[in-house]
Short mmCIF file of C-alpha atoms in Angstrom, two decimals:
data_model
loop_
_atom_site.label_atom_id
_atom_site.label_comp_id
_atom_site.label_asym_id
_atom_site.label_seq_id
_atom_site.Cartn_x
_atom_site.Cartn_y
_atom_site.Cartn_z
CA MET A 1 -83.86 -103.48 39.40
CA ARG A 2 -85.21 -104.44 42.83
CA ASP A 3 -88.51 -103.03 44.04
CA GLY A 4 -88.33 -99.91 46.15
CA TRP A 5 -87.02 -97.49 43.56
CA ARG A 6 -87.84 -96.76 39.95
CA ARG A 7 -86.24 -94.57 37.33
CA GLY A 8 -87.82 -91.13 37.18
CA VAL A 9 -91.13 -92.00 38.84
CA PRO A 10 -92.18 -92.80 42.40
CA GLY A 11 -92.02 -96.50 43.11
CA PRO A 12 -94.43 -98.54 45.21
CA ARG A 13 -93.52 -99.73 48.64
CA THR A 14 -90.96 -102.47 48.54
CA THR A 15 -92.25 -106.02 48.60
CA ARG A 16 -89.78 -107.98 50.65
CA GLY A 17 -89.37 -111.69 50.86
CA ALA A 18 -87.47 -111.84 54.12
CA PRO A 19 -87.77 -109.67 57.21
CA ALA A 20 -84.90 -107.80 58.70
CA VAL A 21 -81.61 -108.73 60.25
CA LEU A 22 -79.09 -107.44 62.67
CA LEU A 23 -75.62 -108.11 64.01
CA ALA A 24 -74.61 -104.51 63.51
CA GLY A 25 -73.19 -104.53 67.00
CA VAL A 26 -73.29 -102.01 69.80
CA LEU A 27 -70.74 -99.67 68.30
CA PHE A 28 -73.19 -98.56 65.67
CA LEU A 29 -76.03 -98.18 68.12
CA SER A 30 -74.56 -95.03 69.55
CA ALA A 31 -77.46 -93.39 67.88
CA CYS A 32 -80.38 -94.62 69.83
CA SER A 33 -83.74 -93.28 70.75
CA ALA A 34 -83.71 -90.70 73.50
CA PHE A 35 -86.73 -92.50 74.93
CA GLY A 36 -87.72 -96.06 75.64
CA ASP A 37 -85.69 -99.20 76.07
CA GLY A 38 -83.00 -99.03 73.47
CA PRO A 39 -82.12 -97.94 70.00
CA GLY A 40 -85.09 -96.60 68.12
CA HIS A 41 -87.70 -98.12 70.45
CA ALA A 42 -90.90 -96.36 71.29
CA ASP A 43 -92.20 -96.76 74.81
CA PRO A 44 -93.36 -100.34 75.37
CA GLY A 45 -97.07 -100.66 74.92
CA GLY A 46 -97.46 -97.27 73.28
CA PRO A 47 -99.26 -96.88 69.98
CA VAL A 48 -97.21 -97.15 66.83
CA ALA A 49 -97.92 -96.22 63.24
CA GLY A 50 -97.59 -97.80 59.86
CA ALA A 51 -96.93 -96.42 56.43
CA GLY A 52 -100.05 -96.69 54.36
CA GLY A 53 -101.33 -94.57 51.52
CA HIS A 54 -97.97 -94.06 49.89
CA GLY A 55 -97.63 -92.11 46.69
CA THR A 56 -97.34 -88.58 45.45
CA ASP A 57 -99.38 -86.34 43.20
CA ARG A 58 -97.78 -84.25 40.50
CA GLY A 59 -98.72 -80.73 39.55
CA PRO A 60 -98.60 -77.21 40.96
CA ARG A 61 -98.98 -76.69 44.68
CA GLU A 62 -101.96 -74.76 45.94
CA ASP A 63 -99.60 -72.85 48.21
CA ALA A 64 -96.57 -71.61 46.33
CA ALA A 65 -93.25 -72.85 47.68
CA PRO A 66 -91.61 -70.16 49.81
CA ASP A 67 -88.19 -70.55 48.26
CA ALA A 68 -86.23 -72.26 45.54
CA ALA A 69 -85.96 -76.02 45.67
CA PRO A 70 -82.85 -77.45 47.34
CA ASP A 71 -79.82 -78.15 45.22
CA ALA A 72 -78.93 -81.80 44.83
CA ALA A 73 -75.28 -80.87 44.70
CA PRO A 74 -73.43 -77.83 43.37
CA GLU A 75 -74.58 -77.00 39.84
CA VAL A 76 -77.15 -79.87 39.80
CA PRO A 77 -80.78 -78.62 39.71
CA LEU A 78 -83.70 -80.85 40.65
CA PRO A 79 -86.39 -81.77 38.11
CA ALA A 80 -89.93 -80.51 38.54
CA SER A 81 -91.08 -84.10 39.08
CA LEU A 82 -89.40 -83.87 42.48
CA THR A 83 -89.85 -80.23 43.42
CA ASP A 84 -93.53 -80.05 42.45
CA GLN A 85 -94.62 -83.29 44.09
CA ARG A 86 -97.43 -83.23 46.61
CA PRO A 87 -97.66 -86.11 49.12
CA ARG A 88 -100.96 -87.98 48.95
CA TRP A 89 -101.87 -88.14 52.59
CA ALA A 90 -104.16 -91.03 53.56
CA ALA A 91 -105.06 -93.09 56.61
CA CYS A 92 -102.12 -95.03 58.05
CA GLY A 93 -102.06 -98.78 58.06
CA PRO A 94 -100.23 -100.88 60.63
CA PRO A 95 -96.42 -100.80 60.53
CA ASP A 96 -94.75 -103.64 58.68
CA VAL A 97 -92.28 -106.10 60.15
CA LEU A 98 -89.24 -104.04 59.19
CA GLN A 99 -90.67 -101.06 61.07
CA GLY A 100 -91.33 -103.19 64.14
CA GLY A 101 -94.93 -104.31 63.63
CA GLY A 102 -97.92 -103.51 65.80
CA PRO A 103 -101.34 -101.93 65.26
CA ALA A 104 -102.20 -98.90 63.19
CA PRO A 105 -101.90 -95.65 65.14
CA SER A 106 -104.86 -94.40 67.13
CA PRO A 107 -105.82 -90.73 67.20
CA PRO A 108 -104.64 -88.79 70.26
CA THR A 109 -107.11 -87.39 72.77
CA ASP A 110 -108.07 -84.47 70.52
CA GLY A 111 -109.20 -86.91 67.82
CA THR A 112 -106.88 -85.75 65.03
CA ALA A 113 -106.18 -88.58 62.60
CA TRP A 114 -102.71 -89.76 61.69
CA GLU A 115 -101.92 -89.58 57.98
CA CYS A 116 -99.27 -91.37 55.93
CA ALA A 117 -97.79 -90.71 52.50
CA GLY A 118 -94.63 -91.08 50.43
CA LEU A 119 -91.87 -88.69 49.37
CA THR A 120 -89.98 -89.37 46.16
CA VAL A 121 -86.24 -88.58 46.34
CA PRO A 122 -83.28 -89.27 44.03
CA LEU A 123 -81.48 -92.52 44.69
CA ASP A 124 -78.25 -90.70 43.81
CA TRP A 125 -78.22 -87.00 44.69
CA THR A 126 -75.52 -86.37 42.09
CA ASP A 127 -77.92 -87.69 39.42
CA PRO A 128 -81.31 -86.27 40.44
CA THR A 129 -82.97 -87.14 37.13
CA GLY A 130 -82.12 -90.83 37.50
CA GLU A 131 -83.54 -93.57 39.68
CA THR A 132 -85.68 -92.66 42.66
CA LEU A 133 -86.63 -93.93 46.10
CA GLU A 134 -89.90 -93.50 47.92
CA LEU A 135 -89.60 -92.60 51.59
CA ALA A 136 -92.38 -93.31 54.09
CA LEU A 137 -93.91 -90.31 55.90
CA ILE A 138 -96.36 -89.83 58.76
CA ARG A 139 -97.89 -86.66 60.12
CA ILE A 140 -100.46 -85.34 62.54
CA GLY A 141 -101.91 -81.87 62.09
CA ARG A 142 -101.67 -79.03 64.56
CA ARG A 143 -104.32 -78.39 67.16
CA ALA A 144 -106.17 -75.21 66.28
CA GLU A 145 -106.42 -73.68 69.73
CA GLY A 146 -106.73 -70.06 70.69
CA SER A 147 -104.85 -67.51 68.63
CA THR A 148 -101.61 -69.46 68.25
CA ARG A 149 -100.38 -69.15 64.70
CA ARG A 150 -99.13 -72.08 62.66
CA ILE A 151 -95.32 -72.03 62.45
CA GLY A 152 -94.84 -74.94 60.08
CA SER A 153 -93.97 -78.63 60.19
CA LEU A 154 -91.71 -80.12 62.87
CA VAL A 155 -89.76 -83.11 61.55
CA PHE A 156 -88.52 -85.85 63.93
CA ASN A 157 -85.70 -88.38 63.89
CA PHE A 158 -85.48 -90.50 67.04
CA GLY A 159 -82.13 -92.10 66.31
CA GLY A 160 -80.52 -95.30 65.17
CA PRO A 161 -79.41 -94.92 62.49
CA GLY A 162 -82.19 -97.28 61.60
CA GLY A 163 -85.07 -96.19 63.81
CA SER A 164 -88.43 -95.80 62.09
CA ALA A 165 -89.91 -92.39 62.89
CA VAL A 166 -93.08 -93.46 61.09
CA ALA A 167 -93.57 -96.25 63.62
CA SER A 168 -92.30 -94.31 66.65
CA LEU A 169 -93.85 -90.85 66.37
CA PRO A 170 -97.40 -91.81 67.43
CA GLY A 171 -96.05 -93.35 70.63
CA PHE A 172 -94.11 -90.20 71.42
CA GLU A 173 -96.89 -87.74 70.49
CA PRO A 174 -98.09 -87.30 74.11
CA ARG A 175 -94.63 -85.93 75.00
CA PHE A 176 -94.78 -83.36 72.20
CA THR A 177 -98.50 -82.60 72.12
CA ASP A 178 -98.04 -79.02 73.35
CA LEU A 179 -95.98 -78.29 70.25
CA ARG A 180 -98.98 -79.09 68.09
CA THR A 181 -100.44 -75.67 68.80
CA GLY A 182 -97.86 -74.31 66.36
CA PHE A 183 -96.62 -77.28 64.34
CA ASP A 184 -97.73 -80.24 62.34
CA LEU A 185 -95.63 -83.18 63.59
CA VAL A 186 -93.93 -85.17 60.81
CA GLY A 187 -91.89 -88.36 60.85
CA MET A 188 -89.90 -89.94 58.02
CA ASP A 189 -88.34 -93.36 57.66
CA PRO A 190 -84.90 -92.42 56.26
CA ARG A 191 -83.63 -94.19 53.16
CA GLY A 192 -82.83 -97.83 53.91
CA VAL A 193 -84.98 -97.81 57.06
CA GLY A 194 -88.33 -99.46 57.72
CA ALA A 195 -90.79 -98.81 54.89
CA SER A 196 -88.26 -96.70 52.93
CA SER A 197 -86.64 -99.60 51.05
CA GLY A 198 -85.52 -101.08 54.37
CA VAL A 199 -82.22 -102.95 54.09
CA VAL A 200 -82.31 -106.71 54.67
CA CYS A 201 -79.07 -108.68 54.93
CA LEU A 202 -79.84 -112.11 56.37
CA ASP A 203 -83.11 -113.92 56.87
CA ASP A 204 -84.38 -114.45 60.40
CA ALA A 205 -82.96 -117.97 60.64
CA GLY A 206 -79.56 -116.64 59.56
CA VAL A 207 -79.62 -114.00 62.27
CA ASP A 208 -80.56 -116.56 64.92
CA ARG A 209 -77.85 -118.89 63.69
CA GLN A 210 -75.09 -116.29 63.90
CA LEU A 211 -76.15 -115.24 67.40
CA ARG A 212 -76.22 -118.88 68.48
CA GLU A 213 -73.06 -120.16 66.79
CA VAL A 214 -70.64 -117.23 66.47
CA GLY A 215 -69.23 -116.04 69.76
CA PHE A 216 -66.91 -113.18 70.63
CA PRO A 217 -63.37 -114.18 69.63
CA ARG A 218 -61.06 -115.62 72.28
CA ASP A 219 -58.32 -117.02 70.04
CA ALA A 220 -57.14 -117.09 66.43
CA ALA A 221 -59.80 -119.62 65.44
CA GLY A 222 -62.48 -117.47 67.03
CA GLU A 223 -61.24 -114.41 65.17
CA LYS A 224 -61.39 -116.28 61.88
CA GLU A 225 -64.95 -117.43 62.54
CA TRP A 226 -66.01 -113.93 63.64
CA LEU A 227 -64.66 -112.32 60.47
CA ARG A 228 -66.18 -115.07 58.32
CA ALA A 229 -69.57 -114.24 59.85
CA ARG A 230 -69.07 -110.54 59.16
CA GLU A 231 -68.23 -111.38 55.55
CA GLU A 232 -71.37 -113.50 55.26
CA TYR A 233 -73.42 -110.64 56.64
CA ALA A 234 -71.87 -108.09 54.27
CA ALA A 235 -72.36 -110.43 51.30
CA GLY A 236 -76.03 -110.83 52.21
CA CYS A 237 -76.47 -107.06 52.28
CA ALA A 238 -74.71 -106.69 48.93
CA GLU A 239 -76.89 -109.39 47.37
CA ARG A 240 -80.19 -107.98 48.64
CA ALA A 241 -79.50 -104.22 48.56
CA GLY A 242 -76.22 -103.69 46.73
CA GLY A 243 -77.41 -100.86 44.51
CA LEU A 244 -78.81 -98.98 47.48
CA LEU A 245 -75.85 -99.30 49.86
CA PRO A 246 -73.62 -96.53 48.39
CA HIS A 247 -76.48 -94.05 48.79
CA LEU A 248 -77.31 -94.57 52.49
CA THR A 249 -75.07 -91.82 53.79
CA THR A 250 -76.15 -89.26 56.36
CA VAL A 251 -75.41 -86.55 53.78
CA ALA A 252 -77.93 -88.12 51.37
CA THR A 253 -80.55 -88.31 54.11
CA ALA A 254 -79.91 -84.66 55.02
CA ARG A 255 -80.61 -83.74 51.39
CA ASP A 256 -83.80 -85.83 51.60
CA LEU A 257 -84.79 -83.72 54.62
CA ASP A 258 -84.34 -80.55 52.63
CA LEU A 259 -86.54 -81.83 49.82
CA LEU A 260 -89.12 -82.79 52.46
CA ARG A 261 -88.93 -79.27 53.89
CA HIS A 262 -89.55 -77.82 50.44
CA VAL A 263 -92.43 -80.18 49.64
CA LEU A 264 -94.07 -79.39 53.00
CA GLY A 265 -93.97 -75.71 52.06
CA ASP A 266 -91.57 -74.48 54.75
CA SER A 267 -88.82 -71.95 54.07
CA ARG A 268 -86.81 -73.39 56.99
CA LEU A 269 -86.51 -76.88 58.47
CA HIS A 270 -87.89 -77.15 61.99
CA TYR A 271 -86.35 -80.33 63.40
CA TYR A 272 -85.96 -82.48 66.50
CA GLY A 273 -83.20 -85.09 66.32
CA ALA A 274 -82.22 -87.49 69.10
CA SER A 275 -78.90 -89.35 69.29
CA TYR A 276 -78.01 -90.26 65.67
CA GLY A 277 -80.72 -87.78 64.76
CA SER A 278 -78.44 -85.11 66.23
CA LYS A 279 -75.72 -86.05 63.74
CA LEU A 280 -78.26 -85.89 60.93
CA GLY A 281 -79.36 -82.45 62.09
CA ALA A 282 -75.78 -81.22 62.33
CA VAL A 283 -75.00 -82.43 58.82
CA TYR A 284 -78.16 -80.72 57.55
CA ALA A 285 -77.11 -77.47 59.21
CA ALA A 286 -73.68 -77.71 57.56
CA LEU A 287 -75.23 -78.24 54.13
CA PHE A 288 -78.03 -75.68 54.47
CA PRO A 289 -77.20 -73.23 57.28
CA ASP A 290 -79.55 -70.57 55.94
CA ARG A 291 -82.45 -73.05 56.02
CA VAL A 292 -82.13 -74.02 59.70
CA GLY A 293 -85.29 -73.16 61.59
CA ARG A 294 -86.07 -74.16 65.17
CA MET A 295 -83.73 -77.09 65.78
CA VAL A 296 -83.16 -79.22 68.89
CA LEU A 297 -80.45 -81.89 68.98
CA ASP A 298 -81.08 -84.20 71.94
CA SER A 299 -78.57 -86.70 73.36
CA PRO A 300 -76.04 -85.42 70.83
CA VAL A 301 -73.44 -87.57 69.14
CA ASP A 302 -70.04 -85.90 68.69
CA PRO A 303 -69.58 -86.04 64.91
CA GLY A 304 -66.00 -84.81 65.28
CA ARG A 305 -64.87 -88.14 66.73
CA ASP A 306 -63.52 -90.86 64.49
CA LEU A 307 -64.68 -94.46 64.66
CA VAL A 308 -62.37 -95.60 67.46
CA GLU A 309 -62.82 -92.45 69.56
CA ARG A 310 -66.57 -92.76 69.33
CA SER A 311 -66.54 -96.43 70.24
CA LEU A 312 -64.26 -95.85 73.23
CA GLY A 313 -66.53 -93.07 74.43
CA GLN A 314 -69.46 -95.40 74.12
CA ALA A 315 -67.66 -98.09 76.12
CA GLU A 316 -67.10 -95.56 78.90
CA GLY A 317 -70.76 -94.58 78.74
CA PHE A 318 -72.01 -98.14 79.05
CA GLN A 319 -69.60 -98.82 81.92
CA ARG A 320 -70.89 -95.77 83.80
CA ALA A 321 -74.47 -96.82 83.19
CA LEU A 322 -73.69 -100.33 84.44
CA GLU A 323 -72.04 -98.91 87.56
CA VAL A 324 -75.08 -96.71 88.24
CA PHE A 325 -77.32 -99.75 87.86
CA LEU A 326 -75.17 -101.83 90.22
CA ALA A 327 -75.01 -99.05 92.80
CA GLU A 328 -78.78 -98.59 92.73
CA CYS A 329 -79.28 -102.33 92.96
CA ALA A 330 -76.85 -102.61 95.89
CA GLY A 331 -79.17 -100.46 97.98
CA ARG A 332 -82.03 -102.94 97.65
CA ALA A 333 -82.56 -105.91 99.88
CA ASP A 334 -83.47 -108.07 96.88
CA CYS A 335 -80.47 -107.13 94.73
CA PRO A 336 -79.19 -110.24 92.91
CA THR A 337 -75.69 -108.79 92.48
CA GLY A 338 -75.00 -108.12 96.14
CA SER A 339 -74.59 -105.12 98.42
CA HIS A 340 -71.40 -103.76 96.84
CA PRO A 341 -71.18 -102.47 93.24
CA GLY A 342 -67.70 -103.93 92.79
CA GLU A 343 -68.96 -107.38 93.71
CA GLY A 344 -71.85 -106.88 91.30
CA ALA A 345 -69.50 -106.03 88.45
CA ARG A 346 -67.52 -109.19 89.15
CA LEU A 347 -70.69 -111.32 89.09
CA VAL A 348 -71.91 -109.83 85.82
CA GLY A 349 -68.47 -110.25 84.26
CA GLU A 350 -68.24 -113.88 85.37
CA LEU A 351 -71.76 -114.58 84.11
CA LEU A 352 -70.93 -113.25 80.65
CA GLU A 353 -67.59 -115.01 80.52
CA GLY A 354 -69.04 -118.34 81.59
CA LEU A 355 -71.73 -118.27 78.90
CA ALA A 356 -69.06 -118.61 76.20
CA ASP A 357 -68.76 -122.30 77.11
CA ARG A 358 -72.03 -122.96 78.93
CA PRO A 359 -75.12 -121.25 77.46
CA LEU A 360 -78.15 -121.20 79.73
CA PRO A 361 -81.45 -122.93 78.97
CA THR A 362 -84.56 -120.81 78.41
CA ALA A 363 -88.29 -121.34 78.26
CA ASP A 364 -88.13 -120.32 74.60
CA GLY A 365 -85.95 -123.30 73.75
CA ARG A 366 -83.18 -121.12 72.33
CA PRO A 367 -80.05 -121.13 74.50
CA LEU A 368 -78.88 -117.89 76.08
CA THR A 369 -75.44 -117.48 74.51
CA GLN A 370 -72.79 -115.02 75.55
CA ARG A 371 -73.65 -112.66 72.70
CA LEU A 372 -77.35 -112.72 73.48
CA ALA A 373 -76.72 -112.09 77.17
CA PHE A 374 -74.38 -109.21 76.30
CA HIS A 375 -77.09 -107.61 74.16
CA GLY A 376 -79.63 -108.19 76.91
CA VAL A 377 -77.46 -106.39 79.46
CA ILE A 378 -76.55 -103.36 77.39
CA GLY A 379 -80.05 -103.00 75.97
CA SER A 380 -81.44 -102.86 79.50
CA LEU A 381 -79.25 -99.91 80.51
CA TYR A 382 -81.09 -97.34 78.40
CA SER A 383 -84.06 -96.73 80.71
CA GLU A 384 -85.38 -97.12 84.24
CA SER A 385 -87.88 -99.75 83.14
CA GLY A 386 -85.08 -101.66 81.42
CA ARG A 387 -82.92 -101.60 84.54
CA ALA A 388 -85.82 -102.90 86.64
CA ARG A 389 -86.20 -105.82 84.25
CA LEU A 390 -82.44 -106.37 84.28
CA ARG A 391 -82.49 -106.97 88.05
CA ALA A 392 -85.02 -109.75 87.58
CA ALA A 393 -83.21 -111.15 84.55
CA LEU A 394 -79.86 -111.30 86.37
CA GLU A 395 -81.43 -112.95 89.40
CA GLN A 396 -82.88 -115.63 87.15
CA ALA A 397 -79.70 -116.04 85.08
CA LEU A 398 -77.48 -116.37 88.16
CA ALA A 399 -79.82 -119.17 89.23
CA GLY A 400 -79.29 -120.96 85.91
CA ASP A 401 -82.28 -119.79 83.82
CA GLY A 402 -81.65 -117.44 80.87
CA THR A 403 -85.28 -116.78 79.91
CA ARG A 404 -85.62 -113.15 80.99
CA LEU A 405 -82.20 -112.12 79.77
CA LEU A 406 -83.04 -113.67 76.39
CA GLU A 407 -86.24 -111.62 76.36
CA ALA A 408 -84.18 -108.50 77.03
CA ALA A 409 -81.87 -109.38 74.14
CA ASP A 410 -84.82 -109.91 71.80
CA ARG A 411 -86.26 -106.56 72.81
CA TYR A 412 -82.96 -104.82 72.07
CA LEU A 413 -82.36 -106.67 68.80
CA GLY A 414 -85.89 -106.12 67.49
CA ARG A 415 -86.98 -109.77 67.39
CA ASP A 416 -90.72 -110.31 67.77
CA ALA A 417 -92.60 -113.26 69.25
CA GLU A 418 -92.70 -114.95 65.85
CA GLY A 419 -88.94 -114.76 65.43
CA ARG A 420 -89.02 -111.90 62.90
CA TYR A 421 -86.47 -109.09 63.05
CA ARG A 422 -87.11 -105.48 62.17
CA ASN A 423 -84.40 -103.83 60.13
CA LEU A 424 -82.99 -101.42 62.74
CA HIS A 425 -79.66 -103.22 63.02
CA ALA A 426 -79.24 -103.90 59.32
CA ALA A 427 -79.94 -100.25 58.51
CA ASN A 428 -77.67 -99.23 61.36
CA THR A 429 -74.77 -101.11 59.83
CA ALA A 430 -75.55 -99.93 56.31
CA VAL A 431 -75.66 -96.24 57.22
CA ASN A 432 -72.58 -96.30 59.42
CA CYS A 433 -70.54 -98.34 56.96
CA ALA A 434 -71.49 -95.83 54.26
CA ASP A 435 -70.48 -92.96 56.58
CA PHE A 436 -67.19 -94.26 58.04
CA ALA A 437 -63.92 -94.90 56.22
CA SER A 438 -62.19 -96.86 59.01
CA ARG A 439 -61.97 -100.62 58.68
CA PRO A 440 -59.94 -101.92 61.67
CA GLY A 441 -58.70 -105.49 61.32
CA PRO A 442 -58.01 -108.14 64.00
CA ALA A 443 -54.49 -106.88 64.74
CA GLU A 444 -55.79 -103.35 65.32
CA VAL A 445 -58.61 -104.66 67.50
CA ARG A 446 -56.10 -106.53 69.65
CA GLY A 447 -54.07 -103.33 69.88
CA TYR A 448 -57.08 -101.39 71.16
CA ARG A 449 -58.12 -104.08 73.63
CA ALA A 450 -56.29 -102.56 76.60
CA GLU A 451 -57.96 -99.18 76.03
CA PHE A 452 -61.37 -100.79 75.86
CA LEU A 453 -60.71 -102.77 79.03
CA THR A 454 -59.77 -99.53 80.78
CA ALA A 455 -62.91 -97.85 79.46
CA SER A 456 -65.13 -100.76 80.51
CA PRO A 457 -63.66 -103.69 82.43
CA VAL A 458 -66.94 -105.63 82.17
CA LEU A 459 -68.12 -104.81 78.64
CA GLY A 460 -64.93 -103.68 76.93
CA PRO A 461 -63.73 -107.19 75.92
CA TYR A 462 -66.88 -107.51 73.79
CA LEU A 463 -67.38 -103.92 72.65
CA VAL A 464 -63.94 -103.80 71.08
CA TRP A 465 -64.98 -106.35 68.45
CA ASP A 466 -67.64 -104.02 67.13
CA LEU A 467 -64.79 -102.15 65.48
CA THR A 468 -64.99 -104.87 62.82
CA ALA A 469 -68.69 -104.25 62.08
CA CYS A 470 -67.88 -103.11 58.51
CA HIS A 471 -65.46 -105.92 57.72
CA GLY A 472 -66.10 -107.02 54.13
CA TRP A 473 -68.59 -104.22 53.50
CA PRO A 474 -68.84 -103.30 49.79
CA VAL A 475 -69.04 -99.52 50.43
CA VAL A 476 -66.33 -97.35 52.01
CA SER A 477 -66.68 -93.67 52.84
CA GLU A 478 -63.96 -91.16 52.06
CA ARG A 479 -63.65 -90.07 55.70
CA ASP A 480 -64.88 -90.67 59.24
CA ARG A 481 -65.79 -87.13 60.24
CA PRO A 482 -68.54 -85.17 58.45
CA GLU A 483 -68.44 -81.43 57.97
CA VAL A 484 -70.61 -79.91 60.70
CA HIS A 485 -69.67 -76.23 60.72
CA ALA A 486 -72.76 -74.13 60.03
CA PRO A 487 -71.85 -70.44 59.81
CA GLY A 488 -74.93 -68.27 59.55
CA ALA A 489 -77.34 -70.85 60.96
CA ARG A 490 -79.85 -69.85 63.60
CA PRO A 491 -78.97 -70.92 67.15
CA ILE A 492 -79.35 -74.67 67.66
CA LEU A 493 -80.26 -76.06 71.09
CA LEU A 494 -78.31 -79.10 72.32
CA VAL A 495 -79.69 -81.17 75.21
CA GLY A 496 -77.80 -83.91 77.06
CA THR A 497 -78.23 -85.99 80.19
CA THR A 498 -75.66 -87.51 82.52
CA GLY A 499 -75.75 -91.30 82.69
CA ASP A 500 -76.65 -91.77 79.03
CA PRO A 501 -74.92 -95.04 78.04
CA ALA A 502 -74.81 -94.72 74.25
CA THR A 503 -74.43 -90.95 73.80
CA PRO A 504 -72.35 -89.95 76.83
CA TYR A 505 -72.79 -86.45 78.25
CA THR A 506 -69.13 -85.61 77.58
#
């Protein structure tokens, strides 16, 4: 049995031989961070946290749990080894490669220390006395100011699926610091993410090779090569994490959240979920409506859409974001795409199309391929800072140098300066392929091409191929749409913004 879970007892953090991978594609990055420069990214330069001090203590809690422990499934009670666990909070170390790397988190201005621990959960929620996983946690205590009473813990998920809340929460703390008068802030790396048995599918060299050698299909031979690469990717995931893959569903993670709520001593889950985190929150509310506390779902995903509907909506969102970027750029004297947005769209489209045959040189030595440029463009549309960098990157690329656009792609894909990938994209694929039943083939993709071109004339020809992201995947869900009705739940606040590329306001 691979490290990362053990039967009946909490396992140590996984020791991994190879860092993370990607190639999940844009389709499955509809769940992105509500902040920063792309899926699951904290603000550039902000502090990030690691997952140190993992482990749990057994024995009775000093503060009695306010309610019964959550059910694993109907008629399946949880063992005391899970319900009575107490996280052993300790100083956080630096985040590992799969979480994104960086320094250990620094205390905020009030000096409160960040603490990390582990939560033991069942690998299979239908067999709660069997094998277990250990999930990475981080928290910062409330600020004891004035007469404000403590409400409980506020749990965060910043999106993905695949984003590490353990690594991201310290960077976002300044935005939520006022909430610390009533809440402890808590982040969890969901199962399969970051330090929670993070999924690895290909080694770093394999990821680089696929991005360099496998382009978006243009003919039958290209389709065959594309699908062969997807099969290689799926086989790598099955080899490295096969026993984990069936258990990476959003429903399983929602049950993990309820065990976390119980272990933290809260009668209700107080929760902030952004993008994919909104789907996770909605699924939790459907499973445990009477345990919903104060819940905010930001940049919400529509869980009622099937795979194709969601992808088409995303294509429309990215097209709108690109048009906004081009319109803003057109008003600047230094705009590299000209003074008319339509002309800018033509230039970007021609740049991407031309890279299929003529990759651009870069200072890094790696060529800027069509796929890398595509990722660089879409990843830059998530934030104002990204769009500013995109202007400079396009100016350089249109002059024949792909360096800055390659940097944008690396930022989006989670590749660090040493060529190591975090596991955001691998986890993204694993969770979505466990959640979705649809498996469109090449003929279906060709059939949808016209709709994708209508949704996004510039990006649609590439986005449509993300429908094949689960080709060859060893796990298939029973359906595409989760149950998200939550009768009896407290009111849940939804927040959306116009111009969001990956989680469109509609």
